[in-house]
Coordinates of C-alpha atoms in Angstrom, one line a residue:
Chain L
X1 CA 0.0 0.0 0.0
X2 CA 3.2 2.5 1.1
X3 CA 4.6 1.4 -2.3
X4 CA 1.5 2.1 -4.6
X5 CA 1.0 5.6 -2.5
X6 CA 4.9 6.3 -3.0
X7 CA 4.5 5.5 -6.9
X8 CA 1.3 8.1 -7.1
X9 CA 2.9 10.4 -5.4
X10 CA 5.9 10.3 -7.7
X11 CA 3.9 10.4 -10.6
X12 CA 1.7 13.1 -9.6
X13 CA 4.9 15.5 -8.4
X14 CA 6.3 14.8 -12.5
X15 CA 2.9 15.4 -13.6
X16 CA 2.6 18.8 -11.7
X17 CA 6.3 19.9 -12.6
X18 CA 5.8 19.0 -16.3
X19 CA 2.7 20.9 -16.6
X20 CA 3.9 24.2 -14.3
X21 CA 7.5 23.9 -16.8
X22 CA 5.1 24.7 -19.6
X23 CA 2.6 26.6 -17.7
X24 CA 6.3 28.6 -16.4
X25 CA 5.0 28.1 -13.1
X26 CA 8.3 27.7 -11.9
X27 CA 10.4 30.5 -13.2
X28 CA 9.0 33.3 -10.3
X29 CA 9.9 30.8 -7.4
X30 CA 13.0 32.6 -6.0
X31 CA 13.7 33.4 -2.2
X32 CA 14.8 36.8 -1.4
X33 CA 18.8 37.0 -0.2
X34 CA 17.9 37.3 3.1
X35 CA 15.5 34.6 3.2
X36 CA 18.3 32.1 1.4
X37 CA 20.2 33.0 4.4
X38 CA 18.2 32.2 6.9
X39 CA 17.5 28.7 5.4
X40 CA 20.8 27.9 5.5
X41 CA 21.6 29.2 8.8
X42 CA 18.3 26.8 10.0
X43 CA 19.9 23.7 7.7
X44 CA 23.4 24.7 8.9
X45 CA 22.0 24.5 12.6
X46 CA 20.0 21.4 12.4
X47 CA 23.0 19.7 11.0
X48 CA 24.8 20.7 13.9
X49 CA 22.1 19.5 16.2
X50 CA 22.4 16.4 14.8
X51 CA 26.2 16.1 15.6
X52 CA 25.0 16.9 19.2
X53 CA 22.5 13.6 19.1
X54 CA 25.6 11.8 17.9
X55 CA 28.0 12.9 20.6
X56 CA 25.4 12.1 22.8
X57 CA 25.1 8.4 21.5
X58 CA 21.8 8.7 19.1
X59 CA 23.0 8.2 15.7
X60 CA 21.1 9.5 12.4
X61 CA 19.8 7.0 10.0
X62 CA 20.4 6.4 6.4
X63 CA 16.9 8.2 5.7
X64 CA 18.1 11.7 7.6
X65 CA 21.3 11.5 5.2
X66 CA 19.0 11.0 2.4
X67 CA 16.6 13.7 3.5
X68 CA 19.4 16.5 3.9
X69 CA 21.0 15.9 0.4
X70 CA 17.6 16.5 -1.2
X71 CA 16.7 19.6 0.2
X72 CA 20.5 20.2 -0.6
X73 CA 20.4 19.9 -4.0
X74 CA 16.7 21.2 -4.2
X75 CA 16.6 24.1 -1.6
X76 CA 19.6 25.9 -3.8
X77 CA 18.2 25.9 -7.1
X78 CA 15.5 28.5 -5.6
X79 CA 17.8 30.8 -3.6
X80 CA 19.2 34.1 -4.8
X81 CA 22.6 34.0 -3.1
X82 CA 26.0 34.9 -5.3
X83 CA 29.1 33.2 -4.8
X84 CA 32.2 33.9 -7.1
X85 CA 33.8 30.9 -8.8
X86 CA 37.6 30.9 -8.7
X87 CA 38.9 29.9 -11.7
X88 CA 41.7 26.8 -12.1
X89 CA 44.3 27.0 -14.2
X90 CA 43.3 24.6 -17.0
X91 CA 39.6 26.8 -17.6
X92 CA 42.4 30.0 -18.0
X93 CA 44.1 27.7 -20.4
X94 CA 41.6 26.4 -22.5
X95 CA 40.1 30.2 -23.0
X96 CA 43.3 31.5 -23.1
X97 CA 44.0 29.6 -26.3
X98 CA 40.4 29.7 -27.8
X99 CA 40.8 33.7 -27.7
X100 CA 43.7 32.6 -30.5
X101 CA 41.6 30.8 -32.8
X102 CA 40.2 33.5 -35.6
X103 CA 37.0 33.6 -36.1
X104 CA 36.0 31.7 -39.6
X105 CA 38.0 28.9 -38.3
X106 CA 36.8 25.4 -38.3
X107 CA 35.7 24.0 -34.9
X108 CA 35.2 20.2 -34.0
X109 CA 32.5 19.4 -31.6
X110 CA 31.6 16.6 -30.1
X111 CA 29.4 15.2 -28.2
X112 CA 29.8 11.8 -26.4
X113 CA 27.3 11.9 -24.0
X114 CA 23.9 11.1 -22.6
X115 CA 21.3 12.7 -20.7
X116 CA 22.6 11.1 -16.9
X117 CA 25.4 13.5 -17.8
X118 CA 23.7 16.5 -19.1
X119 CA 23.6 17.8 -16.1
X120 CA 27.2 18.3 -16.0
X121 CA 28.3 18.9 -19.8
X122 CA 24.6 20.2 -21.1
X123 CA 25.9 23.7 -19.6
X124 CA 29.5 23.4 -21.1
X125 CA 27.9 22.7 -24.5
X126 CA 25.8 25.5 -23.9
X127 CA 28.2 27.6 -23.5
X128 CA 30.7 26.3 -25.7
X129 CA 28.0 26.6 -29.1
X130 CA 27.5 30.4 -27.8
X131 CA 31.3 31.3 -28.0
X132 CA 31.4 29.7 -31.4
X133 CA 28.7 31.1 -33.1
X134 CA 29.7 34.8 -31.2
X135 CA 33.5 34.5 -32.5
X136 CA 32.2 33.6 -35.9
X137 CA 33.5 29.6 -35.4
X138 CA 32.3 27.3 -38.1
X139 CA 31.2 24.1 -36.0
X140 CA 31.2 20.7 -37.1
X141 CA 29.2 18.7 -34.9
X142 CA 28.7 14.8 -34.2
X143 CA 28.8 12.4 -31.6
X144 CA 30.2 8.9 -30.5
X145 CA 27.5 8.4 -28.4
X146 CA 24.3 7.6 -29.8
X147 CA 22.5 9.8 -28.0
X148 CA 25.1 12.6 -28.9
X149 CA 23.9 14.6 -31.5
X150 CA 20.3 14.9 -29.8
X151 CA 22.0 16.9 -26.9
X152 CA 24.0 19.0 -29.6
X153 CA 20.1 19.5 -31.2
X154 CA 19.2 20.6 -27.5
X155 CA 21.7 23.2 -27.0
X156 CA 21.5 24.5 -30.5
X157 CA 18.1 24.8 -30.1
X158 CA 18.6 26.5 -26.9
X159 CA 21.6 28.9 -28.4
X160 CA 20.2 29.9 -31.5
X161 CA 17.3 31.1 -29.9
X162 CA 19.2 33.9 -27.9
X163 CA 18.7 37.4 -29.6
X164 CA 22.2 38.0 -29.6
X165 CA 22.8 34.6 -31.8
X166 CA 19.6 35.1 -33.4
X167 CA 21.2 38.4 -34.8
X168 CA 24.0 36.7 -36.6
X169 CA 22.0 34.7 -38.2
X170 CA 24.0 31.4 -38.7
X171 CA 22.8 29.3 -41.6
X172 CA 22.7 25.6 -40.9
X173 CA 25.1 23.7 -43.5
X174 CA 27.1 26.8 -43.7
X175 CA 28.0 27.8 -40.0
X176 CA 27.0 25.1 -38.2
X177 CA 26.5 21.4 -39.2
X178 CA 25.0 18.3 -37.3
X179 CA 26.8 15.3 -38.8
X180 CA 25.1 13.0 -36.6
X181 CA 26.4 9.6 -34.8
X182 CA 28.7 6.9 -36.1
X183 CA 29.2 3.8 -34.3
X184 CA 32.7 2.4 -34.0
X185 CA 34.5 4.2 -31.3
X186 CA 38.4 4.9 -31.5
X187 CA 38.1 3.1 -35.1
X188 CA 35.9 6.1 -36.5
X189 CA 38.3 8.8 -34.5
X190 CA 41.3 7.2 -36.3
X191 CA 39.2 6.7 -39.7
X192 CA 38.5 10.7 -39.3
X193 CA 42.5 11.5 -39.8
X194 CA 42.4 9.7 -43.9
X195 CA 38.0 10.7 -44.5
X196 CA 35.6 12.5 -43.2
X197 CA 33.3 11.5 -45.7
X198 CA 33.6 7.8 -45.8
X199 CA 32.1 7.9 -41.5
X200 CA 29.3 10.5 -42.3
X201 CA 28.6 10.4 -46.2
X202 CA 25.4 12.2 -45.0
X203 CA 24.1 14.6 -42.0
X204 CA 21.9 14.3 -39.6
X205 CA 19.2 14.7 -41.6
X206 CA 20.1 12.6 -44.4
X207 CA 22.1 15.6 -46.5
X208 CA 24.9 14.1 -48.5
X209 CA 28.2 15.2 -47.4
X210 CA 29.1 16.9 -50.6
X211 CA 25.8 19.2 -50.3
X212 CA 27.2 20.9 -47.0
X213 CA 29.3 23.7 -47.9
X214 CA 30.8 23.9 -44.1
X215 CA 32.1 20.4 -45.0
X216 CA 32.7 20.0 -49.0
X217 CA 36.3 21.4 -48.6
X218 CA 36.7 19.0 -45.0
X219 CA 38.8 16.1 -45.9
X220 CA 40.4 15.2 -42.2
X221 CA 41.9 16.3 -39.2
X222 CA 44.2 18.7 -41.7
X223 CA 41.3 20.6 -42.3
X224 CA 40.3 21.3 -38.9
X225 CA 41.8 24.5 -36.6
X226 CA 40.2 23.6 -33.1
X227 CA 38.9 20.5 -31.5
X228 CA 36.7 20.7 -28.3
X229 CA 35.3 17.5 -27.0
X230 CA 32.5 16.8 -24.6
X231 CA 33.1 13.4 -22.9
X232 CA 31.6 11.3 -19.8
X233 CA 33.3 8.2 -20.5
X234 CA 34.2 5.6 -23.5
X235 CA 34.7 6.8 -26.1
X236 CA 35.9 10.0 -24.7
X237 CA 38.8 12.4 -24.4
X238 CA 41.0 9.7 -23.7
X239 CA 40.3 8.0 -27.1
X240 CA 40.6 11.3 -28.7
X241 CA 43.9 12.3 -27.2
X242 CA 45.7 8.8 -28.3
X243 CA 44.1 8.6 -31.3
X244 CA 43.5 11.9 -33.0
X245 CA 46.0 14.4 -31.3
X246 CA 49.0 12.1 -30.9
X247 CA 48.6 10.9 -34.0
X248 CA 47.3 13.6 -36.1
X249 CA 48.1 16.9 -34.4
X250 CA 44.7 17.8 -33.7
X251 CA 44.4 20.7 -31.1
X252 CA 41.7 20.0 -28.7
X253 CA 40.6 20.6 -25.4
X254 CA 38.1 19.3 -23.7
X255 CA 34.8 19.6 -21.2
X256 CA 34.5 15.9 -18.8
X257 CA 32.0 14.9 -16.0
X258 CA 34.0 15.8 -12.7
X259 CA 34.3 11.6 -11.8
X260 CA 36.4 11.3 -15.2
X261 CA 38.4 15.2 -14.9
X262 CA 41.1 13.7 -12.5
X263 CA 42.3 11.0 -15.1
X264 CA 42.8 13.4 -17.5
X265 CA 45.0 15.7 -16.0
X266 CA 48.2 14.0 -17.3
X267 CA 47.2 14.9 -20.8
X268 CA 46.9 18.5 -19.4
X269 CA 50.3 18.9 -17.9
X270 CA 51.9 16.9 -20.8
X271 CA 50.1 19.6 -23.1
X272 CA 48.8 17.1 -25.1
X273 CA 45.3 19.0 -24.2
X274 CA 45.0 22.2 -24.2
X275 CA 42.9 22.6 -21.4
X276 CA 39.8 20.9 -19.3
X277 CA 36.8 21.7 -18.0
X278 CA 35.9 19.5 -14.7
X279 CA 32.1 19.0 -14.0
X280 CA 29.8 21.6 -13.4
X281 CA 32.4 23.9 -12.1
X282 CA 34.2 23.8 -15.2
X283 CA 31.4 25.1 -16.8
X284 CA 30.8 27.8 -14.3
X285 CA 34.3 28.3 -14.7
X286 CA 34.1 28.9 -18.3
X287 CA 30.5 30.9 -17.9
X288 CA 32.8 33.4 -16.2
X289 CA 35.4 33.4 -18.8
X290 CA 33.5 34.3 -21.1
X291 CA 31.4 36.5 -19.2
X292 CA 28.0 35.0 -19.8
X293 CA 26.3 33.3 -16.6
X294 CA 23.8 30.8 -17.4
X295 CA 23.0 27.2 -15.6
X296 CA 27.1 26.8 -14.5
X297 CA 26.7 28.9 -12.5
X298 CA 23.1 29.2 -10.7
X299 CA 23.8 25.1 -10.3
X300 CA 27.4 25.8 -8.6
X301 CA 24.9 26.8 -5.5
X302 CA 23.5 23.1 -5.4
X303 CA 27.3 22.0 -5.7
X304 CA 28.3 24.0 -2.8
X305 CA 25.8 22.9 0.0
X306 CA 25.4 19.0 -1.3
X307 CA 29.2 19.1 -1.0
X308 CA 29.4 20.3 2.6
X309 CA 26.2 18.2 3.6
X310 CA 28.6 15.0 2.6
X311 CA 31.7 16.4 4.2
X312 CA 29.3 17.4 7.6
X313 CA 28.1 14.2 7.6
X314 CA 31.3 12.6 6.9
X315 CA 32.5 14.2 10.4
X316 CA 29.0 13.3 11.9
X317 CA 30.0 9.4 11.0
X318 CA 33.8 9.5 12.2
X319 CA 32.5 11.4 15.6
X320 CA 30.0 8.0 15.8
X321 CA 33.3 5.7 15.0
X322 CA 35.0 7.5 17.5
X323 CA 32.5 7.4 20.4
X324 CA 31.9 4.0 19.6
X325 CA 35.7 2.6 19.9
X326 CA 36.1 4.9 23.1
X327 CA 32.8 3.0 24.9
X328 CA 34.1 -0.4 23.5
X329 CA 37.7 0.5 24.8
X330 CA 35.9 1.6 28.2
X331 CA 33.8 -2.4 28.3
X332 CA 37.2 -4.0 27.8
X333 CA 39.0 -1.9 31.0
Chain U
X1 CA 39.6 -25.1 -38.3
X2 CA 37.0 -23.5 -35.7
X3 CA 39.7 -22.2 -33.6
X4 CA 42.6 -21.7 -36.6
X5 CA 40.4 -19.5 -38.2
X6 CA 39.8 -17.2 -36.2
X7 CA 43.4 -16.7 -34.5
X8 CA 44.3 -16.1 -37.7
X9 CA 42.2 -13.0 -38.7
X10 CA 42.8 -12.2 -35.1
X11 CA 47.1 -11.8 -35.6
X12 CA 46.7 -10.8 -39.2
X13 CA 44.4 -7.8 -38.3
X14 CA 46.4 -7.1 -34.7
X15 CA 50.0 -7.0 -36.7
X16 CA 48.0 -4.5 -39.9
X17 CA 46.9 -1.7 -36.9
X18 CA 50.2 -1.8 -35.6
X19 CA 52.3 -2.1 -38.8
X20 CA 50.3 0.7 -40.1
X21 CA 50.6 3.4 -36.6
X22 CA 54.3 3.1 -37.7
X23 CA 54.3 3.2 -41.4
X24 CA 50.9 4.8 -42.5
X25 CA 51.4 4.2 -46.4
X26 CA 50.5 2.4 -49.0
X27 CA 49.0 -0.6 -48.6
X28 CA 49.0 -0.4 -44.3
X29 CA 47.0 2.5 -44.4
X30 CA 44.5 1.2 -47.3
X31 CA 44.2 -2.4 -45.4
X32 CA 43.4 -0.2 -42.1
X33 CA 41.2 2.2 -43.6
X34 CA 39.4 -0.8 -45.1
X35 CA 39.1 -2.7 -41.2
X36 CA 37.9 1.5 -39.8
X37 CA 35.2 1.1 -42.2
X38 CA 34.4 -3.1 -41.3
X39 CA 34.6 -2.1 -37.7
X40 CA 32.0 0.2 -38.1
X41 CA 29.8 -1.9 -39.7
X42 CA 29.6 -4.9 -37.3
X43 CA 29.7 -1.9 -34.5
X44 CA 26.1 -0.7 -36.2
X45 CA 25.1 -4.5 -36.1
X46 CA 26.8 -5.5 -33.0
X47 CA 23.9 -2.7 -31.8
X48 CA 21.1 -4.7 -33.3
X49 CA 21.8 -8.3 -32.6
X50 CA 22.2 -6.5 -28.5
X51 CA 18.8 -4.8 -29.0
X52 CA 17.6 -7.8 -30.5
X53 CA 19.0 -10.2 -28.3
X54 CA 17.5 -8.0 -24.6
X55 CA 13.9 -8.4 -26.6
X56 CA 14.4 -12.1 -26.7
X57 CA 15.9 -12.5 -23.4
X58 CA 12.9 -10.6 -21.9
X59 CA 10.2 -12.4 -23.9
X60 CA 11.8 -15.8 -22.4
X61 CA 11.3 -14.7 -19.3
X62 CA 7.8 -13.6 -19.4
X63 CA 7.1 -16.8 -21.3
X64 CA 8.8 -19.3 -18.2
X65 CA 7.9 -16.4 -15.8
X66 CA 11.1 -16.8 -14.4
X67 CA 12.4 -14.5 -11.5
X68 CA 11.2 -10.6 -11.5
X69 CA 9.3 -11.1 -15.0
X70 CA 7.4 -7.8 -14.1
X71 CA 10.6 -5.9 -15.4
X72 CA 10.9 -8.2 -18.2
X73 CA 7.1 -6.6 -19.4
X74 CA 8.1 -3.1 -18.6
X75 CA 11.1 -3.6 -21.5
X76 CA 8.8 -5.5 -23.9
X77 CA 6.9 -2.5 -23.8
X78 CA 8.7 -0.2 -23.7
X79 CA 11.1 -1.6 -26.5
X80 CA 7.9 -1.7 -29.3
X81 CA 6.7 1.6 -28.2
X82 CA 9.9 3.6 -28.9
X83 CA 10.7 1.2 -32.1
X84 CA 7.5 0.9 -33.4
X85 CA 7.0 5.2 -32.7
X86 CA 10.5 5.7 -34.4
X87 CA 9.7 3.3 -37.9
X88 CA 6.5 5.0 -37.7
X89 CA 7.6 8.0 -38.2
X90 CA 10.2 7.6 -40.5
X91 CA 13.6 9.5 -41.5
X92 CA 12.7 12.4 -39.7
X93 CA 11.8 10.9 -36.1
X94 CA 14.6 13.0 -34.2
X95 CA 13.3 16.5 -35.5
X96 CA 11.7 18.7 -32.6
X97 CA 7.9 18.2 -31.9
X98 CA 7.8 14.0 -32.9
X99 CA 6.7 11.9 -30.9
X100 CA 10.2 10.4 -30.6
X101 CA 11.6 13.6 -29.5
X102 CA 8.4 13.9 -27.4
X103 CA 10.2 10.4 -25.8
X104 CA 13.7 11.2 -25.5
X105 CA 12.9 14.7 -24.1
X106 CA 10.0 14.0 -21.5
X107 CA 10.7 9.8 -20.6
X108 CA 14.2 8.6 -21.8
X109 CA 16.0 12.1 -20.7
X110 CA 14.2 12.4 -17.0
X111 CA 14.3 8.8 -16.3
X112 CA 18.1 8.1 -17.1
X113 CA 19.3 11.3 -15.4
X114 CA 17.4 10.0 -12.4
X115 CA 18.8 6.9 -12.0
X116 CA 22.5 8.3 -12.5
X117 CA 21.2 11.7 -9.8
X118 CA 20.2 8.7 -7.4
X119 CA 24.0 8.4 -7.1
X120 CA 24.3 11.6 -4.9
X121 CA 22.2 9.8 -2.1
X122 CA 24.1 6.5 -2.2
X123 CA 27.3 8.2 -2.4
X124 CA 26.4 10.3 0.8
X125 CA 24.8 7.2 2.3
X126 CA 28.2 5.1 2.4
X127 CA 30.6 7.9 2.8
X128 CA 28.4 9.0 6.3
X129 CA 28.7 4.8 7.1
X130 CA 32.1 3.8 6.1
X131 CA 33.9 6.6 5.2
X132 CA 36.4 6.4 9.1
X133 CA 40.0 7.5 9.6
X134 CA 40.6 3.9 10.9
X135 CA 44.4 4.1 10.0
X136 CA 46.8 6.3 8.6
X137 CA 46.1 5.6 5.2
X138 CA 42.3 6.3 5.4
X139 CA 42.7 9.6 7.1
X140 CA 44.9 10.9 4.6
X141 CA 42.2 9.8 2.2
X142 CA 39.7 11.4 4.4
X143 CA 41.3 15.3 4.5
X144 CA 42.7 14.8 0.7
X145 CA 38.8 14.3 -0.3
X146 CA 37.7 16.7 2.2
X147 CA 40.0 19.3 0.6
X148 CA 39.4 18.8 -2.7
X149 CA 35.0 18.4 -2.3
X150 CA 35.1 21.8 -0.2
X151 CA 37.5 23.0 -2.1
X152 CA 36.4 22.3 -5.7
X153 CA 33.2 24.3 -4.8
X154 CA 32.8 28.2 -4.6
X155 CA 31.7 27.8 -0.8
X156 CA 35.4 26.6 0.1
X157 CA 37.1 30.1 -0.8
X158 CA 34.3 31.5 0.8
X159 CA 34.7 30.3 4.2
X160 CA 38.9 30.6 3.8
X161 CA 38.9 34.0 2.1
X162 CA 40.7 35.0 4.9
X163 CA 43.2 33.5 4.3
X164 CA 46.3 34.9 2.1
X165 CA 46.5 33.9 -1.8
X166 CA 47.6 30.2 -2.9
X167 CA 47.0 29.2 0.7
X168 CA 42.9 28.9 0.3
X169 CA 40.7 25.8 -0.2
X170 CA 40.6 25.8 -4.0
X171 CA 44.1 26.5 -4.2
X172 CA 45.1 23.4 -2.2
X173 CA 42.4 21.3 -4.1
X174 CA 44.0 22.5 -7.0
X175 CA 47.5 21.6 -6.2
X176 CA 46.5 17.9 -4.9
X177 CA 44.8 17.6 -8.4
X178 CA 48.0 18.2 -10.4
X179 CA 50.7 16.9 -8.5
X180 CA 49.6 13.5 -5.8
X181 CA 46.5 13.3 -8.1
X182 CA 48.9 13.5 -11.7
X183 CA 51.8 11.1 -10.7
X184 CA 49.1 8.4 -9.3
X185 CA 47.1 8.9 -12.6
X186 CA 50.5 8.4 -14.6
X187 CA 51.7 5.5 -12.6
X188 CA 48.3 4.1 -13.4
X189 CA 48.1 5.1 -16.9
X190 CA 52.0 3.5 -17.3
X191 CA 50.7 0.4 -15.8
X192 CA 47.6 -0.2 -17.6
X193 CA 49.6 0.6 -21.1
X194 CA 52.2 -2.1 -20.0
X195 CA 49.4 -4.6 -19.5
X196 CA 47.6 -3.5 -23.0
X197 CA 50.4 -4.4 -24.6
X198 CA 51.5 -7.7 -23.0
X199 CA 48.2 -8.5 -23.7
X200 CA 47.8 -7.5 -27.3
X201 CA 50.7 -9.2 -28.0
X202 CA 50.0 -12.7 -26.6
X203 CA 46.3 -12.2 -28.0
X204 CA 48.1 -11.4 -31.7
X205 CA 50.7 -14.3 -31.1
X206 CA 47.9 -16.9 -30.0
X207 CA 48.8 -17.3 -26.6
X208 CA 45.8 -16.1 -25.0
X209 CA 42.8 -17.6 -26.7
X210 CA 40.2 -16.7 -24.0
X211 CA 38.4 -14.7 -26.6
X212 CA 37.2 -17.5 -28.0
X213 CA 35.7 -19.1 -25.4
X214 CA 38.0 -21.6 -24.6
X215 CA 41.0 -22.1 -22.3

């Protein structure tokens, strides 16, 4: 019975939020500065009530821990608060050398990536397509992923409808192309260095290859000034660092989910990537770079307090480990 | 014959991609142009016979009703609704306002990132229950992550802008991400190449036949 009231519950909460997102129920909800504060002053103090219980020998369940991550993540993405992102040095890098590539040069993009990621990269690409199409880049777009080049058809849909874009009017097949996904992995990265054409003889839509002025002229990697990849696993960066910028030359830098940022660092340092952008603070990183805030950014406020509800609780759980091994120590006297 | 066979395409295609990394002329780089292009074909039909092969899994268990069969229905479903909706509709079933992109955006899209955002909880969960500076080794663990999780966020140089430059949060997160985090990466990365290769190579030579579903 809990279960069947739990599943209508669900389903009625994704009906109301679907209906209110079109109805744009949701876009007035914000909490005044003050009144952010206070919440997290009252979250910040029941936390530290709960350490109290603790030290006192009543520990929290799994359900609290699950409770205070939600309103977390949740609470946030209503509040008006401002925090300022400091930026690392491989977002500097990475802008540093895009503000060298002219504009009318040809730009790489790809996606290889799903929606459980979006989260994380959607922003990046967001951003990323925005700085393209407002320093005149010529994007060539695809994914390894099949679902790929259905998030690039998200954000364009997304960036071409700002007024600013809008007013530069980019012509698909011209400025911008979709090429779609090709199955394959590493062998279609290394297929890319000899032909283009021979992994996308046609677009997303079903264009030949030779119809798309953007791409006539592109025969491989040669042909290409700037590579910027969007990765969340295999095939990723990785694949595209040992197979198309060893090999070829390609210059590329890249936009990973946070969990996949620290492996990547190597290729960083080594130079063989020209800079990263970790997670969602990468892309808040790069929102500030290029002096557009968008999602980056407002999300960065659900980063911060999930992050230091973990760590709090992590201290809440060696304070219970602690106080258990000193009364266990005290039984054994 | 059923085994020569195949480690025979097996070391003749191994010894191509690697002859041809090293001298990418004529014929190497025709021969692995020509396997790129074959790859990507069984690839595309690898992704079929899986599809294929989860649709007749599923409809064996709903048949034998064997284990949680109830999840074996919800696929079926599930599986002719989006094919049946994407042959339906033809060519154009990924433009904006089909019912397929009516799916991915509003089902596929919400329901995926859901299952992967359930992650936060579990994560939290077993870092509050097992996540103890039991030793040496786990407390370094402990203040490494709890540097770099504060300290990746905006709210870490908030709460140590006090302090003087390079000596903040993000500025020691930053630091254990590009020198303890960079040489464990590279002594991984070393290792793992090490192993690729010993293992390509006794793959190409024969030795290790476990591919084919033997010894």
């Amino acid at each position: 019975m809990f279960r069947l009231l739990l599943i209508i519950l669900v389903v009625a909460l994704c009906a109301i939020w679907y209906v209110g997102r079109h109805a744009g129920w949701f876009g007035s909800v914000s909490f005044s500065p003050a009144v952010s504060l206070l919440v997290s002053i009252m979250l910040g103090l029941s936390i530290v009530w709960i350490l109290i219980l603790t030290i006192r020998g009543k520990f929290a369940e799994r359900r609290v821990v699950f409770l205070y991550v939600g309103i977390a993540v949740a609470m946030p993405l209503f509040m008006s608060l401002t925090q300022k992102v400091a930026i690392s040095s491989e977002a500097q890098m990475l802008y540093d050398y895009l503000q060298k590539v002219p504009p009318g040069s040809k730009v790489l993009v790809t996606f290889d990536y799903d929606p459980p990621s979006a989260a994380e990269l959607q922003p990046m690409a967001e951003s990323f397509l925005r700085y393209g199409f407002a320093h005149d880049f010529k994007m060539i777009i695809f994914g390894l992923w099949p679902q790929g080049p259905q998030q690039a058809n998200l954000a364009l849909t997304k960036i071409l409808d700002e007024p600013d874009i809008r007013a530069k009017l980019p012509v698909y097949g011209v400025d911008y192309v979709n090429l779609g996904f090709q199955s394959g992995n590493e062998f279609v990265i290394q297929r890319l260095g000899s032909d283009f054409k021979s992994m996308f003889p046609a677009d997303y839509q079903g264009t030949p290859y030779d119809s798309l002025p953007l791409v006539r002229n592109v025969r491989n990697y040669a042909n290409v000034d700037y590579s910027f990849n969007l990765s969340a696993g295999y095939p990723g960066t990785k694949e595209w660092v040992l197979f198309a910028v060893d090999r070829y030359g390609l210059k590329m830098g890249a936009g990973n989910t946070a969990v996949q940022t620290t492996g990547m660092y190597p290729y960083v340092r080594s130079g063989q990537l020209l800079g990263i952008l970790g997670g969602m603070n990468g892309a808040a990183e790069f929102e500030q770079l290029t002096g557009t805030l968008a999602k980056g950014t407002k999300f960065m406020l659900s980063q911060s307090f999930s992050h230091l509800v973990v760590v709090a609780f992590i201290v809440i759980g060696n304070v219970a480990y602690f106080m258990h091994e000193r009364r266990k120590g005290k039984r054994s006297l | 014959m059923r085994r020569e066979v195949p480690l025979i395409i097996t070391a003749i295609v191994g010894v191509v991609m690697v002859v041809q990394y090293f001298i990418p002329h004529v014929p190497f780089s025709k021969v692995s142009n020509w396997q790129s292009d074959w790859f990507s074909i069984v690839a595309a039909c690898a992704i079929w016979l899986g599809a294929l092969n989860l649709f007749k899994t599923s409809l064996q268990k709903i048949f034998s009703r064997r284990g949680e069969w109830g999840y074996a229905v919800i696929i079926v479903v599930c599986f002719l609704i989006v094919a049946v909706v994407g042959f339906a509709e033809g060519r154009d079933f990924r433009n904006p306002g089909t019912w397929s992109d009516w799916i991915y955006n509003y089902v596929y899209s919400p329901l995926s990132s859901t299952m992967y955002a359930i992650l936060a909880f579990f994560v939290a969960s077993a870092s509050y229950r097992a996540f103890r500076a039991r030793n040496l080794d786990a407390t370094l663990l402990l203040v490494a992550a709890f540097l770099v999780m504060v300290g990746r966020v905006p709210v870490g140089d908030v709460a140590t802008g006090f302090l003087p430059e390079h000596w903040r949060l993000s500025d020691l997160a930053t630091w254990i991400m590009n020198f303890p985090n960079t040489a464990g990466q590279r002594a991984i990365m070393i290792g793992v190449a090490l192993g690729t290769v010993s293992a390509s190579l006794r793959i190409i030579l024969g030795i290790e036949r476990s591919h084919l579903g033997g010894d």
